[in-house]
XYZ file of C-alpha atoms in Angstrom:
75
model
C 111.909 -21.928 173.890
C 112.767 -19.311 176.357
C 114.235 -17.056 174.025
C 111.311 -17.284 171.627
C 108.899 -16.451 174.475
C 111.178 -13.707 175.423
C 111.524 -12.140 171.806
C 107.545 -12.594 171.653
C 107.187 -10.000 174.638
C 109.548 -7.588 173.298
C 107.333 -7.979 170.125
C 103.907 -7.311 172.246
C 105.585 -4.620 173.854
C 107.218 -2.430 170.883
C 103.478 -3.001 169.274
C 101.807 -1.143 171.936
C 103.788 2.055 170.724
C 103.881 1.516 167.076
C 100.836 3.416 165.048
C 98.061 1.228 163.969
C 98.752 0.575 159.766
C 96.035 2.085 157.602
C 93.822 -0.444 155.853
C 93.798 -1.101 152.231
C 90.572 0.934 151.795
C 92.104 3.933 153.743
C 95.258 3.630 151.657
C 93.622 3.673 148.626
C 91.543 6.561 149.730
C 94.678 8.288 150.196
C 96.578 7.294 147.172
C 93.341 8.626 145.247
C 93.316 12.133 146.941
C 97.113 12.530 147.096
C 97.273 11.996 143.041
C 94.661 14.708 142.855
C 95.974 17.112 145.355
C 99.709 16.964 143.122
C 98.027 16.587 139.956
C 99.964 13.563 139.157
C 98.878 12.690 135.471
C 101.726 10.001 134.736
C 103.875 7.432 135.968
C 106.824 9.940 135.816
C 105.279 11.452 138.703
C 105.199 8.800 140.859
C 107.907 9.902 143.051
C 106.283 12.811 143.940
C 103.050 11.121 144.862
C 105.057 8.781 147.158
C 106.944 11.464 148.847
C 103.807 13.071 149.566
C 102.056 10.108 151.273
C 105.411 9.129 152.977
C 105.726 12.553 154.531
C 102.176 12.644 155.937
C 101.280 9.340 156.951
C 104.631 7.354 156.797
C 105.005 5.841 159.993
C 101.234 4.236 159.696
C 101.357 2.733 156.035
C 103.379 0.004 154.035
C 105.310 1.577 151.199
C 105.549 -1.173 149.402
C 101.511 -1.076 148.998
C 101.657 2.565 148.441
C 104.076 2.017 145.491
C 102.121 -0.770 144.098
C 98.594 1.496 144.482
C 100.317 4.530 142.711
C 101.867 2.553 139.834
C 98.250 0.948 139.270
C 96.716 4.451 139.158
C 99.164 6.190 136.922
C 99.442 3.671 134.449
């Protein structure tokens, strides 16, 4: 139990320094804007969209969600 308490304290401290994750609504808006910005029209350009989002918002978003959203929008 002491180990669990210790690890939870470490998690709490680390969470104070991590950037806040983007909401699903914000993420969807960013995906739409980025697709327009890079003029992606097909699934072949998915990598370019994901790379752009990652470089601009990487630490603030779940890239698995980004990948799923980009795939949905470009399919």
